[in-house]
Short mmCIF file of C-alpha atoms in Angstrom, two decimals:
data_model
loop_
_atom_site.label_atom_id
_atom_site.label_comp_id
_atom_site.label_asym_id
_atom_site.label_seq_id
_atom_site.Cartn_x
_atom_site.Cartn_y
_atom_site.Cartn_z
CA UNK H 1 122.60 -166.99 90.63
CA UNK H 2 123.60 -163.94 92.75
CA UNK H 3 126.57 -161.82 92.04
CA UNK H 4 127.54 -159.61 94.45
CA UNK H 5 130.60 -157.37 94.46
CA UNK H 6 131.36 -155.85 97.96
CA UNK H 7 134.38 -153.66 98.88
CA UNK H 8 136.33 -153.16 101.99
CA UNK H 9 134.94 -150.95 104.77
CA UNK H 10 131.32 -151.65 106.62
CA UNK H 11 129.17 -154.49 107.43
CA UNK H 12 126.51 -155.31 104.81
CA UNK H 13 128.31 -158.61 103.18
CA UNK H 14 128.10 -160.20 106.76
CA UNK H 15 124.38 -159.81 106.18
CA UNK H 16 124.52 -161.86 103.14
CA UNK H 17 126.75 -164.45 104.99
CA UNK H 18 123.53 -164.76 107.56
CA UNK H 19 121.17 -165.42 104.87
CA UNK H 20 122.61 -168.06 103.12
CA UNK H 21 123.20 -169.25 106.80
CA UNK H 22 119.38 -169.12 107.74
CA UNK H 23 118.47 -170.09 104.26
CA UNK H 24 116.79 -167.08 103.43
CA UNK H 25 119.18 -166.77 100.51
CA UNK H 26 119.28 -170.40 98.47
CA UNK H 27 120.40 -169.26 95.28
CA UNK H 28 124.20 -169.99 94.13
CA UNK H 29 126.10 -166.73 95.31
CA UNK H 30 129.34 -165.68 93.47
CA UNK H 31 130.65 -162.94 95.57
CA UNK H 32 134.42 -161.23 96.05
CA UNK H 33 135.11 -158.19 97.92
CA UNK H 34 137.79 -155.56 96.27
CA UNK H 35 140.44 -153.72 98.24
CA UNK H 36 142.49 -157.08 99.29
CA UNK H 37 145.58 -154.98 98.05
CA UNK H 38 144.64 -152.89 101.67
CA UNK H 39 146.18 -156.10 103.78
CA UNK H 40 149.81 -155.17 102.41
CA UNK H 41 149.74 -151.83 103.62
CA UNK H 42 151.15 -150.98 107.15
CA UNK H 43 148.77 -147.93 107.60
CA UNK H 44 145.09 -147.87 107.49
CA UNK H 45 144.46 -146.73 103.52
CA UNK H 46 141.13 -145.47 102.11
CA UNK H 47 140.00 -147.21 98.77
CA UNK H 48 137.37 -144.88 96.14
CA UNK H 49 135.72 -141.97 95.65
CA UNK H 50 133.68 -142.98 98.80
CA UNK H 51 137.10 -142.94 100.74
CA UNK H 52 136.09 -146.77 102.02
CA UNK H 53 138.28 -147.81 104.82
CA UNK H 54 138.61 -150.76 107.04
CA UNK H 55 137.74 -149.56 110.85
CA UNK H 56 138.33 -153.15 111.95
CA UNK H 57 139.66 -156.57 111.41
CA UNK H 58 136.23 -158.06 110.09
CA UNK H 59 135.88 -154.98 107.64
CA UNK H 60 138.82 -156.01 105.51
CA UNK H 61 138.28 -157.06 101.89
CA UNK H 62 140.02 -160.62 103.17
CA UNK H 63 137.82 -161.30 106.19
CA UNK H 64 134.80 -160.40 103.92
CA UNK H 65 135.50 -163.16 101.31
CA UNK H 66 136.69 -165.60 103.67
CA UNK H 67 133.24 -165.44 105.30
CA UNK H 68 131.53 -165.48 102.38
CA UNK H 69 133.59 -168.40 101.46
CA UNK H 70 133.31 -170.52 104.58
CA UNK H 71 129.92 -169.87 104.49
CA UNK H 72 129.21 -171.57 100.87
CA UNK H 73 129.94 -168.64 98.51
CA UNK H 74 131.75 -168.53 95.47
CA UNK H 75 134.56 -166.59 96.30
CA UNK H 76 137.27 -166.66 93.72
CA UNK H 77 141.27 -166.61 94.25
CA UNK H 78 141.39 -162.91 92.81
CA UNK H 79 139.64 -160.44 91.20
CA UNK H 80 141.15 -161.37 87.89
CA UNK H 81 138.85 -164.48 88.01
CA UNK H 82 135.94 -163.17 89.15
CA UNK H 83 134.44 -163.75 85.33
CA UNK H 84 135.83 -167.23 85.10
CA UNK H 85 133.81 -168.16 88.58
CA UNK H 86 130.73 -167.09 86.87
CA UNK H 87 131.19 -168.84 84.05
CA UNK H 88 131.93 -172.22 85.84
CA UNK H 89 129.22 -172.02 88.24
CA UNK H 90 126.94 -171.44 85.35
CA UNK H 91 127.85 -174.14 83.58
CA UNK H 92 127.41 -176.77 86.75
CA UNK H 93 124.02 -175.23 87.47
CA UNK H 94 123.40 -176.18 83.69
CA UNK H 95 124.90 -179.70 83.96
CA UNK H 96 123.15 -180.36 87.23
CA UNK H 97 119.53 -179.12 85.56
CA UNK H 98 119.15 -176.23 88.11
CA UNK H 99 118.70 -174.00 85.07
CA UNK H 100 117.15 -174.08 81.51
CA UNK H 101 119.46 -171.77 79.05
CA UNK H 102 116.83 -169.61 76.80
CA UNK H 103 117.70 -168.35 73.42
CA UNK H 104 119.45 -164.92 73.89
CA UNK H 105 116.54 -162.13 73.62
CA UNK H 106 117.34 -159.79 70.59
CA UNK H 107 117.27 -156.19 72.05
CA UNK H 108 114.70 -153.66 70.55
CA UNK H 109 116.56 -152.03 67.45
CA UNK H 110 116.64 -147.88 68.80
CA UNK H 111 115.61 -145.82 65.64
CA UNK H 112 118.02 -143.73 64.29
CA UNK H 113 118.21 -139.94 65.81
CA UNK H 114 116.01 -137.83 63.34
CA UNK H 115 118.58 -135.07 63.19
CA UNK H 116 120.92 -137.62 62.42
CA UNK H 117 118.69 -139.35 59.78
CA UNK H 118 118.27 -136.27 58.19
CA UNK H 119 121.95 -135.24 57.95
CA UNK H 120 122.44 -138.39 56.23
CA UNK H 121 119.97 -137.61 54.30
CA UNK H 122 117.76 -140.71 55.01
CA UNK H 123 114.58 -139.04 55.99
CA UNK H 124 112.88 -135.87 54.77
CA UNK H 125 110.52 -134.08 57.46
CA UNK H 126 106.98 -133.48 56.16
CA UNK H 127 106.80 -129.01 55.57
CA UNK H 128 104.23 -127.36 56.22
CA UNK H 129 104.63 -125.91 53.26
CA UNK H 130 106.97 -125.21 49.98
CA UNK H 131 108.62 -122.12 48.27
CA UNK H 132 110.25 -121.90 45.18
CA UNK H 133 111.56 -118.52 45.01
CA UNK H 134 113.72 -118.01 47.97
CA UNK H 135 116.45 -119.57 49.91
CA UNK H 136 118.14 -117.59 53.03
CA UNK H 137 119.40 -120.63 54.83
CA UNK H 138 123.27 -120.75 53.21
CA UNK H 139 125.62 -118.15 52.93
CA UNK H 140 124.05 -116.01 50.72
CA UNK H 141 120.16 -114.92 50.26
CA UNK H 142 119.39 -116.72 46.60
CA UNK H 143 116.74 -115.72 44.51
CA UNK H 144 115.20 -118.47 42.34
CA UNK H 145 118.61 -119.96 42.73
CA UNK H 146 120.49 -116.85 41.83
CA UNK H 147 122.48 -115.46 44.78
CA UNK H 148 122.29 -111.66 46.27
CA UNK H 149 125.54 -110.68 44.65
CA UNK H 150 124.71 -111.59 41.11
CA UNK H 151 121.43 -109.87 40.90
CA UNK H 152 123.46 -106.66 42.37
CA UNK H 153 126.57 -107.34 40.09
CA UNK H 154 124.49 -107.90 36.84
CA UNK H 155 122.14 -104.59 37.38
CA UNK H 156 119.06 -106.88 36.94
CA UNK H 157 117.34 -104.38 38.56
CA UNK H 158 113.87 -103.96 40.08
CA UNK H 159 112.46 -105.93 36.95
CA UNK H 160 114.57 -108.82 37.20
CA UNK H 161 114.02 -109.50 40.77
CA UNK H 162 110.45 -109.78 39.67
CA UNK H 163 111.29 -111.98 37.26
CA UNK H 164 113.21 -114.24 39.72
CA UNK H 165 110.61 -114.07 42.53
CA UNK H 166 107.31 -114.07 40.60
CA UNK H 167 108.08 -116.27 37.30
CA UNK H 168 111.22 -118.05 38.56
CA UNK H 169 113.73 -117.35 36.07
CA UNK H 170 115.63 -115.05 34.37
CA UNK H 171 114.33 -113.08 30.87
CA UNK H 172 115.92 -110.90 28.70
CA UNK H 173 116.54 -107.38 29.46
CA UNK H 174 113.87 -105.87 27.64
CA UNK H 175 111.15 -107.95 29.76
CA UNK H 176 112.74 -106.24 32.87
CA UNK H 177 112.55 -102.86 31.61
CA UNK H 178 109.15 -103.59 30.56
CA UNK H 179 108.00 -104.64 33.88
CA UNK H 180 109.82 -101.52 35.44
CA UNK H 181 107.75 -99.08 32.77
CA UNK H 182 104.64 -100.85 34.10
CA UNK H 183 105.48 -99.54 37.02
CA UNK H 184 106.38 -96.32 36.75
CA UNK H 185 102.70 -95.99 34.57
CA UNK H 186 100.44 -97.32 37.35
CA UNK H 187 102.49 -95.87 40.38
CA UNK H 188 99.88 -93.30 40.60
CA UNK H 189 96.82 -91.98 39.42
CA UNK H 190 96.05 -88.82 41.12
CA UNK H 191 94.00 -88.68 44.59
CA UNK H 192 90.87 -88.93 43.42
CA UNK H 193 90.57 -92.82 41.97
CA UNK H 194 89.08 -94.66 44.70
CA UNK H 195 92.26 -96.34 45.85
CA UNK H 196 93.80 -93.37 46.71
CA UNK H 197 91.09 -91.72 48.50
CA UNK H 198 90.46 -94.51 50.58
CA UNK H 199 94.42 -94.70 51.82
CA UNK H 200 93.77 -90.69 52.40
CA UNK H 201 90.76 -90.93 54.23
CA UNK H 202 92.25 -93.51 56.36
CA UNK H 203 95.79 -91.68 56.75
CA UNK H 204 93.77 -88.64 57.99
CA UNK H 205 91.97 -90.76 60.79
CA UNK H 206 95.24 -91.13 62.42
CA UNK H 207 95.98 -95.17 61.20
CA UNK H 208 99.40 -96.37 60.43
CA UNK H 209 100.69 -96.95 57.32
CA UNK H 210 100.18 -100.77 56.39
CA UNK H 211 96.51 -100.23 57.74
CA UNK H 212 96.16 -97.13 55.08
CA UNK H 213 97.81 -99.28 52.55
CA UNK H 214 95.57 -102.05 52.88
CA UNK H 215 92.72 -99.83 52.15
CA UNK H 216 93.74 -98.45 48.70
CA UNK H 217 94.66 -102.14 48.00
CA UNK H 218 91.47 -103.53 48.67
CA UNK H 219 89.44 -101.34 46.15
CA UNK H 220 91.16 -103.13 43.08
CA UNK H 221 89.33 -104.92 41.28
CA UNK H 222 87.06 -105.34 37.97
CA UNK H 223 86.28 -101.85 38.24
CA UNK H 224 89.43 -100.39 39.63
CA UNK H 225 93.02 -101.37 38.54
CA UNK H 226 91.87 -105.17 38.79
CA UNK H 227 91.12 -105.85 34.93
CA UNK H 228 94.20 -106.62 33.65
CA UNK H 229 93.90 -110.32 34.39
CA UNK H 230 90.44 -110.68 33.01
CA UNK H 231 91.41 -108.48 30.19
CA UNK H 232 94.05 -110.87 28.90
CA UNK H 233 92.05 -113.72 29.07
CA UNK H 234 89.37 -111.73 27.30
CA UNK H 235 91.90 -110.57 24.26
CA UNK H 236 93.37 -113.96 24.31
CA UNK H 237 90.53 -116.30 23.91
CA UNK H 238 89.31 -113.87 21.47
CA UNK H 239 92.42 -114.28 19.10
CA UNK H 240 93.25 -117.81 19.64
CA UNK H 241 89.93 -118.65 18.82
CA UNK H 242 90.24 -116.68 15.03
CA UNK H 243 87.99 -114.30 15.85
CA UNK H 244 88.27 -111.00 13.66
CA UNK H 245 88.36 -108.07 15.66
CA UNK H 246 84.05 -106.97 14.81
CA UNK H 247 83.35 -110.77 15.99
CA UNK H 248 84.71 -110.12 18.91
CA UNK H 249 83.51 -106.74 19.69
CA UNK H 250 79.68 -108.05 18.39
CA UNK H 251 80.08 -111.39 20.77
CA UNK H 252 80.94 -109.20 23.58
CA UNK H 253 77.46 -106.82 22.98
CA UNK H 254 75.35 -109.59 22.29
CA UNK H 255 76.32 -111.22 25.86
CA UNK H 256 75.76 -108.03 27.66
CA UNK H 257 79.61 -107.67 28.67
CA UNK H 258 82.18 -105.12 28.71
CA UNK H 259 85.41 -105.45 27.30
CA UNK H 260 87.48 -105.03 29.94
CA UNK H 261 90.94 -103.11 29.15
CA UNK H 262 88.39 -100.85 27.15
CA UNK H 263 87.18 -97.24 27.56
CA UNK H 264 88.12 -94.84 30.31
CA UNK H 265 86.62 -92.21 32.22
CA UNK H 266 88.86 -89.11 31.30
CA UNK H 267 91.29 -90.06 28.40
CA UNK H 268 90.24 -90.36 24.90
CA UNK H 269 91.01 -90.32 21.18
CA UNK H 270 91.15 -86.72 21.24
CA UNK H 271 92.68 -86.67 24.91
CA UNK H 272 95.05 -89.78 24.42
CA UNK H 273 96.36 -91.49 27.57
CA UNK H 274 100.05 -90.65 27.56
CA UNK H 275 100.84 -93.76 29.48
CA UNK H 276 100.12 -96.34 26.65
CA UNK H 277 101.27 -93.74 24.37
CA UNK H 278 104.66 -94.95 26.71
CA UNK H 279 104.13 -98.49 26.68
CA UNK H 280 103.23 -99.07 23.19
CA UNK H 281 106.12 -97.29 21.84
CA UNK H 282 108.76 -99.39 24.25
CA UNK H 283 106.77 -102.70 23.25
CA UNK H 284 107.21 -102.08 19.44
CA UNK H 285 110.60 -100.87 19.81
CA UNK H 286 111.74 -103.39 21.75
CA UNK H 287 109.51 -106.49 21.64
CA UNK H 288 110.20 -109.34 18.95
CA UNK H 289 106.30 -109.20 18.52
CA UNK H 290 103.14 -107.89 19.41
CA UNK H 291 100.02 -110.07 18.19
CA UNK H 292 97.80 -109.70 20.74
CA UNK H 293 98.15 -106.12 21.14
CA UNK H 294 97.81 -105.97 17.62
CA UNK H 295 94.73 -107.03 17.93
CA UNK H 296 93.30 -105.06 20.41
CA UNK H 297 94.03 -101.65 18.88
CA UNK H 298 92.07 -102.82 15.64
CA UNK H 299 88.94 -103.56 18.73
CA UNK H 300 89.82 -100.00 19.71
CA UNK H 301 89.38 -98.73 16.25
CA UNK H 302 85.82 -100.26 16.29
CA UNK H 303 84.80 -99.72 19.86
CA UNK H 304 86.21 -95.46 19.57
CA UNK H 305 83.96 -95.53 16.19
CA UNK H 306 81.18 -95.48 18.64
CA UNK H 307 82.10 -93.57 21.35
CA UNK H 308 85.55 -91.93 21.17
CA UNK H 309 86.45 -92.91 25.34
CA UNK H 310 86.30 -96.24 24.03
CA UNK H 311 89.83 -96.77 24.28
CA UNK H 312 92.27 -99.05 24.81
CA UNK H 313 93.16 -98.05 28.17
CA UNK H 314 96.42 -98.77 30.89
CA UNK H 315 95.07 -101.95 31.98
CA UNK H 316 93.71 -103.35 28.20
CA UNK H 317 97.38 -102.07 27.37
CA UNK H 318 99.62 -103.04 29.76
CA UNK H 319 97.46 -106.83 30.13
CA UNK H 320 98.09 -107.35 25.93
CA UNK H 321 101.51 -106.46 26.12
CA UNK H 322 101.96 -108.49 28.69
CA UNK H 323 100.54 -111.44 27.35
CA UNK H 324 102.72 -110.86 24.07
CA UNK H 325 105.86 -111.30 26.38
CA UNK H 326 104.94 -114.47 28.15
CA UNK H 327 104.82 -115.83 24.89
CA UNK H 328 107.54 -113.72 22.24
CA UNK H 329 109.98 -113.68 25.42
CA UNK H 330 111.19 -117.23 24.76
CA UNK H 331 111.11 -117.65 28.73
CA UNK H 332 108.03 -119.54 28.46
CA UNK H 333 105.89 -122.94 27.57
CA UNK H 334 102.61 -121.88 26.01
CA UNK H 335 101.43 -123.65 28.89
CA UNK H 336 103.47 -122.12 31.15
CA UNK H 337 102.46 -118.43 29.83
CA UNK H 338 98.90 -119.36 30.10
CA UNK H 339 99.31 -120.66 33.76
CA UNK H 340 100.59 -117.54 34.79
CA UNK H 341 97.55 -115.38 32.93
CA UNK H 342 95.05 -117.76 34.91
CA UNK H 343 97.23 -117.10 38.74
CA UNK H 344 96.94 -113.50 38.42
CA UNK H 345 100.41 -112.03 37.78
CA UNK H 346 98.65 -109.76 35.45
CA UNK H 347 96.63 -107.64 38.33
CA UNK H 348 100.20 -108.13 40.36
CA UNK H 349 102.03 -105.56 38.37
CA UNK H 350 99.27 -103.05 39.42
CA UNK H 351 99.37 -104.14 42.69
CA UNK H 352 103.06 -103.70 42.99
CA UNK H 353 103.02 -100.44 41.01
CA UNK H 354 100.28 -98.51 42.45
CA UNK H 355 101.62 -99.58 46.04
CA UNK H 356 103.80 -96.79 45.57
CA UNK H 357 101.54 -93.80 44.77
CA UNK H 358 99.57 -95.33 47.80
CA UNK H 359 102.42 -94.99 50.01
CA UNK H 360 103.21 -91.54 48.61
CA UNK H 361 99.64 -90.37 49.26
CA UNK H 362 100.01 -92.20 52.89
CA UNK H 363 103.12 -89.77 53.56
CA UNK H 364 101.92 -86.82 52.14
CA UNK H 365 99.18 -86.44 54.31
CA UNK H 366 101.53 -87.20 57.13
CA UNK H 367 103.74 -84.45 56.14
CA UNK H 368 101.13 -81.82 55.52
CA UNK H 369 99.68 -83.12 58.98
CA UNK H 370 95.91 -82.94 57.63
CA UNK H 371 93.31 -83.30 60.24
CA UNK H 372 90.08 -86.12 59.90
CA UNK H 373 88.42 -86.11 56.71
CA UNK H 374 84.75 -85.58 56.64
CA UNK H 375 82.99 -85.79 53.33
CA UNK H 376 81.07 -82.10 52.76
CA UNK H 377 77.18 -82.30 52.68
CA UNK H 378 76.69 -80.60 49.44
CA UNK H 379 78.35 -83.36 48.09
CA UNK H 380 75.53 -85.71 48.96
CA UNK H 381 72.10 -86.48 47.64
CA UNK H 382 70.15 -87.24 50.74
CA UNK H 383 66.79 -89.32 49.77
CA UNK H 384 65.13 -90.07 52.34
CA UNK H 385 62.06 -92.21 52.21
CA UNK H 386 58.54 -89.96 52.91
#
């Protein structure tokens, strides 16, 4: 079946009417031609957007379906049953076998619009990759759930934005001023530690600041500013084990190691380092307990027996006190405390605190606008092979 809708203006029905005349057309044709309405008007009238008009008698709407009509079409009385037509010359072509009715073809179900899946919240895109700590897609920048305005409003201070980004959750007040007195004790160590040099060499060749910055950074490690991690695993095993103090000290000789968070270059018993002299006296004051560092000043009483540098320095310090918080805080699983020993946070604080003096080095060579550094040849031992 062919259903053709035509309207008045132009020729191209009368070229259907010749091919169902000549045969080239031989399927049932239900046609009608719109714009009869034009016959009652006594002026020529243009029908559409196409402004279709009638230049002649034959162009009509009327003349159209009366040729299609005398010609064999089926052409019905109006436009109104146009749909009725259809449906009766379906039905005789079904009666009369001309056609086979097939079972109505399902269409293909259209997946739901992702953006619209996900708004219902039927789908979750795959991330590349998750973060716990910070959320700036509402209204308000939250930190470990805690918006902007409360961390400003409750004074949490430098300490307690740690506390949200690096452990996520809040502690008590003490643990933030504790963090912010690490701090202030390893912002800076003078120029002369390697870190320092390094971001004053580097400031001097003319680099920019993050490049200078990475420099210093990258010296920390097991000999620089990088023991405090290693140093509370050291302590800790040590004590949780029931080792005395002496069995430690002897197990740690016998195995060829050093105690790390032990002995310093400068500071001594007789020249003690006023940072831990700091820290130690906050921790006690403040701290519901201090095992671990406990412990480790009755190693320093054995180790400075020996050799009096053999102290407990900044690092063995500020790593046992440390340790002691994770676990007197009340903030904290054992398992949760020991998880964050074995990540690193320890070496983090002097990270974050000796950023500072780095950066203060960085822009005090800057301001004093020194020239390239060259290292002075009396202050190295040439040996050259003979």
């Amino acid at each position: 079946m062919i259903v053709v809708l035509g309207e008045v203006g132009g020729v191209e029905e009368y070229e259907i009417v010749s091919a169902i005349k000549s045969g080239e057309i031989t399927k049932e044709v239900v046609a009608w031609c719109i714009g009869t309405c034009g016959d009652y008007f006594s002026t020529e009238v243009q029908f559409g957007h196409a402004g279709s008009s009638a230049n002649s008698t034959s162009e009509t709407a009327s003349a159209k379906n009366q040729a299609l009509s005398n010609i064999g079409a089926h052409v019905p009385e109006s436009f109104d049953d146009l749909g009725k037509t259809i449906r009766k010359v379906y039905r005789e072509m079904v009666e009369t076998g001309q056609i086979t009715p097939v079972p109505d073809v399902p269409p293909p179900q259209v997946p739901i619009d992702f953006k619209w899946a996900q708004e219902l919240g039927l789908v979750r895109k795959q991330t590349s990759f998750i973060s716990g700590i910070c959320d700036e897609r509402g209204e308000e920048l939250l930190y470990a759930g805690v918006p902007m305005s409360d961390v400003i409003k409750e004074n949490l201070g430098v300490g307690g934005v740690i506390s949200l980004l690096w452990f996520q959750r809040r502690m008590p007040e003490f643990a933030y001023k504790f963090i912010e007195l690490c701090l202030i004790v390893t912002a800076d160590h003078g120029p002369a530690v390697s870190g320092a040099h390094n971001t004053i060499v580097t400031a001097r060749a003319g680099k920019d600041l993050v490049s200078s910055l990475t420099s210093g950074l990258l010296t920390i490690g097991d000999r620089f500013g990088g023991a405090l991690d290693e140093s509370a695993r050291q302590f800790s095993k040590a004590f949780n084990t029931g080792k005395t103090p002496l069995e430690f000290v002897n197990e740690m000789r016998n195995s060829h190691q050093y105690i790390q968070g032990i002995g310093h270059r400068v500071k001594s018993l007789n020249n003690p380092d006023q940072r831990v002299t700091a820290l130690a006296t906050y921790a006690q004051a403040n701290f519901p307990a201090t095992p671990l560092f406990d412990y480790a000043r009755k190693v320093e009483k054995i180790t400075t027996s020996k050799k009096p540098n053999l102290i407990l320095n900044v690092d063995g310090c500020i790593a046992t006190l440390f340790v002691d918080l994770l676990y007197q805080s009340g903030s904290f699983s054992h398992e949760e405390a020991r998880d964050l020993i074995d990540i690193g946070c320890l070496n983090a604080l002097f990270v974050a605190g000796r950023s500072i003096g780095f950066i203060g080095h960085y822009l005090d060579q800057k301001r004093l606008k020194q020239g390239l550094y060259r290292h002075p040849w009396d202050d190295i031992a040439y040996m050259m092979p003979k």
